[in-house]
PDB file of N, CA and C in Angstrom:
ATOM      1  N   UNK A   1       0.827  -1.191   0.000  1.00 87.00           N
ATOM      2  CA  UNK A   1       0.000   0.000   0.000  1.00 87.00           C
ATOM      3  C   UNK A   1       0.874   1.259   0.000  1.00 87.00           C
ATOM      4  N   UNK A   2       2.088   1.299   1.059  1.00 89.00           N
ATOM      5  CA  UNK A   2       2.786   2.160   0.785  1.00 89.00           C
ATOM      6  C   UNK A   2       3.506   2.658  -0.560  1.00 89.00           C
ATOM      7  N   UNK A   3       3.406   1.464  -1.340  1.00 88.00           N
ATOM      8  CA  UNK A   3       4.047   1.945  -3.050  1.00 88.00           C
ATOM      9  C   UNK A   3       3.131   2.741  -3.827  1.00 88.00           C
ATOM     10  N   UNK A   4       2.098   2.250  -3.531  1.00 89.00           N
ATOM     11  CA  UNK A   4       0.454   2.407  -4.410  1.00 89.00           C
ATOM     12  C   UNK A   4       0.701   3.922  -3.918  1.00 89.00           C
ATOM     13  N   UNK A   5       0.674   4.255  -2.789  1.00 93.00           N
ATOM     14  CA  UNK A   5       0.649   5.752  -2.476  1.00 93.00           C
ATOM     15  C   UNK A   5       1.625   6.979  -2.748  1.00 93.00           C
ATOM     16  N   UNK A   6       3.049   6.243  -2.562  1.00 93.00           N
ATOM     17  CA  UNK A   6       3.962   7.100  -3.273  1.00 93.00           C
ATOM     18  C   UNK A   6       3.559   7.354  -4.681  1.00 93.00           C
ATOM     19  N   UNK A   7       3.332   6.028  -5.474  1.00 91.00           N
ATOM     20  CA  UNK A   7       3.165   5.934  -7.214  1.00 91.00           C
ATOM     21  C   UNK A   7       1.745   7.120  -7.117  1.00 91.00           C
ATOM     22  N   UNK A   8       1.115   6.904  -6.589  1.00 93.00           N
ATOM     23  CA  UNK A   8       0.079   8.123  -6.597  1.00 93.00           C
ATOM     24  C   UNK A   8       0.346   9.427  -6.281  1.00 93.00           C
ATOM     25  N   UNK A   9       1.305   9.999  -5.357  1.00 95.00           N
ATOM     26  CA  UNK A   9       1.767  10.921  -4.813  1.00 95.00           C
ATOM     27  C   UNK A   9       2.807  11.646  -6.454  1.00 95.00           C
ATOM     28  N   UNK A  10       3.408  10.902  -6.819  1.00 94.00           N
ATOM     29  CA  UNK A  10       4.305  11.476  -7.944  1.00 94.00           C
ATOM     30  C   UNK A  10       3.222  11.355  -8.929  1.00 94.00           C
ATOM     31  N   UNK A  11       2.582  10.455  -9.077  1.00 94.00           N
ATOM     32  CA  UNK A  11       1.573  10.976 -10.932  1.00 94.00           C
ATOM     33  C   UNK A  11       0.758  12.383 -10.180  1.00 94.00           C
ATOM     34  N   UNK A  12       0.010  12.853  -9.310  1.00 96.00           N
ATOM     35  CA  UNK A  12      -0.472  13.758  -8.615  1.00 96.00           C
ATOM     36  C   UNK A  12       0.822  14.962  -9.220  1.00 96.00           C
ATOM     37  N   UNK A  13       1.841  15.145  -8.315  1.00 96.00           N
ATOM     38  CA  UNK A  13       2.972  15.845  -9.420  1.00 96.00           C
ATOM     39  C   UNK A  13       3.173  16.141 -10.569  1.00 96.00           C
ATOM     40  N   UNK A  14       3.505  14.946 -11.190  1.00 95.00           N
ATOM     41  CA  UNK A  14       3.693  15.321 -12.066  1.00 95.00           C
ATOM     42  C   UNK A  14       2.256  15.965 -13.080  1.00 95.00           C
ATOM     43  N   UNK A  15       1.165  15.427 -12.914  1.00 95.00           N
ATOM     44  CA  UNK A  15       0.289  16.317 -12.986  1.00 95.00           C
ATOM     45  C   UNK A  15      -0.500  17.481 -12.979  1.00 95.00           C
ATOM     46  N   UNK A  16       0.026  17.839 -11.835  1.00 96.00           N
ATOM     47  CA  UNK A  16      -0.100  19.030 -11.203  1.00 96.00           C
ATOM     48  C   UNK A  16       0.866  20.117 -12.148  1.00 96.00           C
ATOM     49  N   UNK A  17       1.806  20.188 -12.955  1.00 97.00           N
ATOM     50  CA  UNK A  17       2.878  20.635 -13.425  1.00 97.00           C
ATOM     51  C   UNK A  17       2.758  21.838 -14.609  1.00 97.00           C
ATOM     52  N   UNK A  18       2.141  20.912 -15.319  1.00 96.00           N
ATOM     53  CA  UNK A  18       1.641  21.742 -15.924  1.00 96.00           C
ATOM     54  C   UNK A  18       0.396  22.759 -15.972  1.00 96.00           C
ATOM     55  N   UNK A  19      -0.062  22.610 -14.879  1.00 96.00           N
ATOM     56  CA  UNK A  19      -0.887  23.539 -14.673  1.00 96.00           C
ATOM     57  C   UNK A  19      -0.404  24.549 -13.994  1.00 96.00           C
ATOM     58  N   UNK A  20       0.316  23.958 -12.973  1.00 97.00           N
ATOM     59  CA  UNK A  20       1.067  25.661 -12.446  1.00 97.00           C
ATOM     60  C   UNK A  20       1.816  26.349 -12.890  1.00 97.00           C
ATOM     61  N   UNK A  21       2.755  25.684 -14.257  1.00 98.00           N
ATOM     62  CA  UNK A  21       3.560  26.388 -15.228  1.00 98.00           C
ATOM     63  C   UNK A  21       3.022  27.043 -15.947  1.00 98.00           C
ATOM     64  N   UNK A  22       2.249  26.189 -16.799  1.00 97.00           N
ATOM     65  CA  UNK A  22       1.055  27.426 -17.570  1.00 97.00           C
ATOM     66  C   UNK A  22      -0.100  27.601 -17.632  1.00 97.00           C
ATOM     67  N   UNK A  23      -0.915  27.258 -16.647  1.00 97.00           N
ATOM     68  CA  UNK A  23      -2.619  27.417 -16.628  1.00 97.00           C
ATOM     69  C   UNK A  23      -3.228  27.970 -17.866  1.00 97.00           C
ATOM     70  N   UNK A  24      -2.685  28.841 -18.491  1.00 97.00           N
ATOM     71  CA  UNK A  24      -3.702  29.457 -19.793  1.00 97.00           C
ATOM     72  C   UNK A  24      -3.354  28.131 -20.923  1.00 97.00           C
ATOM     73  N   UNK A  25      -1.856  27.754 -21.102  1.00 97.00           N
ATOM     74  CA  UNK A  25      -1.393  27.125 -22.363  1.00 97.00           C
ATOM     75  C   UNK A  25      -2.498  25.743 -21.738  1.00 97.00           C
ATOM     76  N   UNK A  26      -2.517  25.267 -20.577  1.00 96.00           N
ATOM     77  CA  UNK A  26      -3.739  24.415 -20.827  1.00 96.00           C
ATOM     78  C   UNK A  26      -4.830  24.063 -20.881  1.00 96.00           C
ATOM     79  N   UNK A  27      -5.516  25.423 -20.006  1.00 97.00           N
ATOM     80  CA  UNK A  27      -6.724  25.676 -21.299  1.00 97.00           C
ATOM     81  C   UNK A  27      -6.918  25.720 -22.190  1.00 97.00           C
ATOM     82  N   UNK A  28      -6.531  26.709 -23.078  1.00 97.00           N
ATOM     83  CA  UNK A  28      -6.426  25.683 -24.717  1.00 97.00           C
ATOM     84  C   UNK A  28      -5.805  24.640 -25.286  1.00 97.00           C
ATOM     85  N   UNK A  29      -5.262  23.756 -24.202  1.00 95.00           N
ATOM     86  CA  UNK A  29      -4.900  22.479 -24.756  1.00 95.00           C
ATOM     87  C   UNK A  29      -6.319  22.309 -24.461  1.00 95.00           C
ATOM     88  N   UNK A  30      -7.152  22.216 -23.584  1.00 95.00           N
ATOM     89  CA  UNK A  30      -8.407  21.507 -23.076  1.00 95.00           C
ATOM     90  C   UNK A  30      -9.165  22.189 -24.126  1.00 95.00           C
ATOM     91  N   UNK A  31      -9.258  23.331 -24.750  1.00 96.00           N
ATOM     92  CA  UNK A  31     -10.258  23.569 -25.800  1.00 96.00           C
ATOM     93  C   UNK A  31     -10.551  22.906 -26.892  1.00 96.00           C
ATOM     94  N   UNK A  32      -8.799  22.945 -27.219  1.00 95.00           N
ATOM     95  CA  UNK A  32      -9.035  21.798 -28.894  1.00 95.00           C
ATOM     96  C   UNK A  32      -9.180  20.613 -28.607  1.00 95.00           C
ATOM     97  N   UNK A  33      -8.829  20.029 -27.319  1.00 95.00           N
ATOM     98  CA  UNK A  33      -9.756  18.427 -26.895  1.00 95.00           C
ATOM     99  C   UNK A  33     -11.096  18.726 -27.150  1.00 95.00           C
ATOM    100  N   UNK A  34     -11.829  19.380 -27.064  1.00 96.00           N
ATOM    101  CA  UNK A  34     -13.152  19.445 -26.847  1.00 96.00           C
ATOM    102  C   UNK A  34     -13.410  19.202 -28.277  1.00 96.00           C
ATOM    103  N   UNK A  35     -12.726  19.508 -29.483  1.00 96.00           N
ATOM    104  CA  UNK A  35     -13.180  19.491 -30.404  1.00 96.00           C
ATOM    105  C   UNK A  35     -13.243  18.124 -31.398  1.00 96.00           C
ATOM    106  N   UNK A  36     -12.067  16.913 -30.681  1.00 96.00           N
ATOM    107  CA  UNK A  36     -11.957  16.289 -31.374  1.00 96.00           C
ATOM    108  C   UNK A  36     -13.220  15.284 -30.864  1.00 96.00           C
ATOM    109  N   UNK A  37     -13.339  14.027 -32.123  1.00 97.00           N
ATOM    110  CA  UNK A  37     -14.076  13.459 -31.591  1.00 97.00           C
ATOM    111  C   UNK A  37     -13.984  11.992 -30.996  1.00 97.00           C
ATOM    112  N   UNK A  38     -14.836  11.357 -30.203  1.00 96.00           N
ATOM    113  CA  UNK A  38     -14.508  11.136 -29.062  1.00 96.00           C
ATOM    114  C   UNK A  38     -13.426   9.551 -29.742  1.00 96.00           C
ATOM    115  N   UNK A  39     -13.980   8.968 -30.842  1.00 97.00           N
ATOM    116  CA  UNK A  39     -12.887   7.597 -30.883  1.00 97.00           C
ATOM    117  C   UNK A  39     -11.495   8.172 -31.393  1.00 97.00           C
ATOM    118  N   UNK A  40     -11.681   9.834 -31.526  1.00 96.00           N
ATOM    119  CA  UNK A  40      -9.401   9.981 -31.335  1.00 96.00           C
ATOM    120  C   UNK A  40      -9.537   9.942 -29.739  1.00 96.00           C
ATOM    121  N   UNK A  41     -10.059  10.423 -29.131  1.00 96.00           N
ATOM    122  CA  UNK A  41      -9.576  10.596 -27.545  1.00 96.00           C
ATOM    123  C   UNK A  41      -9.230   9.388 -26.824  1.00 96.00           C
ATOM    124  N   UNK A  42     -10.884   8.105 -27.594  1.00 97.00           N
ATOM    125  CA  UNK A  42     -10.527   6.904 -26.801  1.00 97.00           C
ATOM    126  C   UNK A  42      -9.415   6.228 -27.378  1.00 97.00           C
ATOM    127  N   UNK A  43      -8.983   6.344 -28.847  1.00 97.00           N
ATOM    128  CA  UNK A  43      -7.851   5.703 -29.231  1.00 97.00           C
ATOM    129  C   UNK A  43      -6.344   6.405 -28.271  1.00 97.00           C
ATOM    130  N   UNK A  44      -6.645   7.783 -28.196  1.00 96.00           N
ATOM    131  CA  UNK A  44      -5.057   8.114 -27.553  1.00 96.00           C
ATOM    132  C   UNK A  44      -5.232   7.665 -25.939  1.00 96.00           C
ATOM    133  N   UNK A  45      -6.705   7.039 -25.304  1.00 96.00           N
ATOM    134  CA  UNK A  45      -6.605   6.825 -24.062  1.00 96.00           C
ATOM    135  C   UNK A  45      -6.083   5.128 -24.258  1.00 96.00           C
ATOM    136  N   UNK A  46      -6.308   4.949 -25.158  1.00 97.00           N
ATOM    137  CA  UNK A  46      -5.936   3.262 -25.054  1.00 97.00           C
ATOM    138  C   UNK A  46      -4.456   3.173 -25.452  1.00 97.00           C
ATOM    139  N   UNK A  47      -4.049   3.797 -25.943  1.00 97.00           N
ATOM    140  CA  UNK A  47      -2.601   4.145 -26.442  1.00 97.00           C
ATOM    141  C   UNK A  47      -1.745   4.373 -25.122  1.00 97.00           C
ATOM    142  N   UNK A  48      -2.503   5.381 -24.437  1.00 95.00           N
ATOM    143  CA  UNK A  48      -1.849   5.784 -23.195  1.00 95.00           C
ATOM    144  C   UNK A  48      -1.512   4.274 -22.015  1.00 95.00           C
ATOM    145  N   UNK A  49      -2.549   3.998 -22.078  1.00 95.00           N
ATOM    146  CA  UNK A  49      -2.626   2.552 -21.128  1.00 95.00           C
ATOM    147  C   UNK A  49      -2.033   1.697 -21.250  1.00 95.00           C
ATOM    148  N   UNK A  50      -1.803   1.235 -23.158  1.00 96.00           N
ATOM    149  CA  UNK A  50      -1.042   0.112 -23.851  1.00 96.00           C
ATOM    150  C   UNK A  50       0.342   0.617 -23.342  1.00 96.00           C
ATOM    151  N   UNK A  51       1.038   1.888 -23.234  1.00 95.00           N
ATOM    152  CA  UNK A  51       2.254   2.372 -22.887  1.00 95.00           C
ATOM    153  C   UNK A  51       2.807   2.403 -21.745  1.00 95.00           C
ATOM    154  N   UNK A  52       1.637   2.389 -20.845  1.00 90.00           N
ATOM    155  CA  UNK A  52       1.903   2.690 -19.231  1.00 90.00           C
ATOM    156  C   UNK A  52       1.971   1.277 -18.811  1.00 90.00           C
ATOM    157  N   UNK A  53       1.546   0.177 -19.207  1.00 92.00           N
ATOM    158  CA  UNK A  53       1.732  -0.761 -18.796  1.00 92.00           C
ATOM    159  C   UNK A  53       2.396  -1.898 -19.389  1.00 92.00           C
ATOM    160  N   UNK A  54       2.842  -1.450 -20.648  1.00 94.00           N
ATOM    161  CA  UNK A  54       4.551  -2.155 -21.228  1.00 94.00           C
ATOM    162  C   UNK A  54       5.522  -1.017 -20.551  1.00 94.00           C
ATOM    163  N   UNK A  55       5.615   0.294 -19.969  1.00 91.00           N
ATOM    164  CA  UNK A  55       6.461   0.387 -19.346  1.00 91.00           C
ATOM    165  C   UNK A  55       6.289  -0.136 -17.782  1.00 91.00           C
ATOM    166  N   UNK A  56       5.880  -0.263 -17.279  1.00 87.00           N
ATOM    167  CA  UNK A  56       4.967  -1.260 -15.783  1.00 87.00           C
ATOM    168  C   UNK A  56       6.209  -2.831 -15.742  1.00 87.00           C
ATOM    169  N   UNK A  57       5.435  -3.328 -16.966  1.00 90.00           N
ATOM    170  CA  UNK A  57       6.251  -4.751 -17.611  1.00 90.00           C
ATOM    171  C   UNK A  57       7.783  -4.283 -17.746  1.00 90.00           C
ATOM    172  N   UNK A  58       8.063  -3.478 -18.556  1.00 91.00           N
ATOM    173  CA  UNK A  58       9.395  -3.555 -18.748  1.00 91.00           C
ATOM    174  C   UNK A  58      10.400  -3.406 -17.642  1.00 91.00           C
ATOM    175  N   UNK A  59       9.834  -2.287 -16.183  1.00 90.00           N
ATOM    176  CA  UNK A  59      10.913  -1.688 -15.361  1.00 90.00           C
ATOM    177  C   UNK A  59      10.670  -2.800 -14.439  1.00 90.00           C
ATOM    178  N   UNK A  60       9.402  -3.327 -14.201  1.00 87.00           N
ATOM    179  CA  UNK A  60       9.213  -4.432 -12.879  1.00 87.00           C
ATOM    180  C   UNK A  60       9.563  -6.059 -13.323  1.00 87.00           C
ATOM    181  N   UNK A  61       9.535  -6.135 -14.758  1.00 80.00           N
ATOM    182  CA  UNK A  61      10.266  -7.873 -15.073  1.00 80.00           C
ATOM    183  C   UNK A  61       9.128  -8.803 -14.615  1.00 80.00           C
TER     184      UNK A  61
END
């Protein structure tokens, strides 16, 4: 549990990052999301996942 919480504590970070660097530049990142439609979003969310968890696989063996 203690890993689960650090690993949560740094994506929280690194998250957080870009918003306090540039709050406006990501609002309009969030605008032109709005525009696309939704099977690019779910394809780049499945993309995201397929990546996060061959890197998961790759660093933990």
């Amino acid at each position: 549990m203690e890993f689960f919480l650090s690993l949560l504590g740094v994506w929280m970070i690194i998250e957080g990052i870009p918003w306090f660097l540039s709050p406006g530049g990501m609002k309009n990142a969030l605008r032109r999301m709005l525009v696309l439609p939704d099977q690019s979003l779910r394809l780049m969310g499945a993309f995201l996942m397929f990546a996060g968890l061959l890197t998961v696989y790759l660093v933990r063996g």
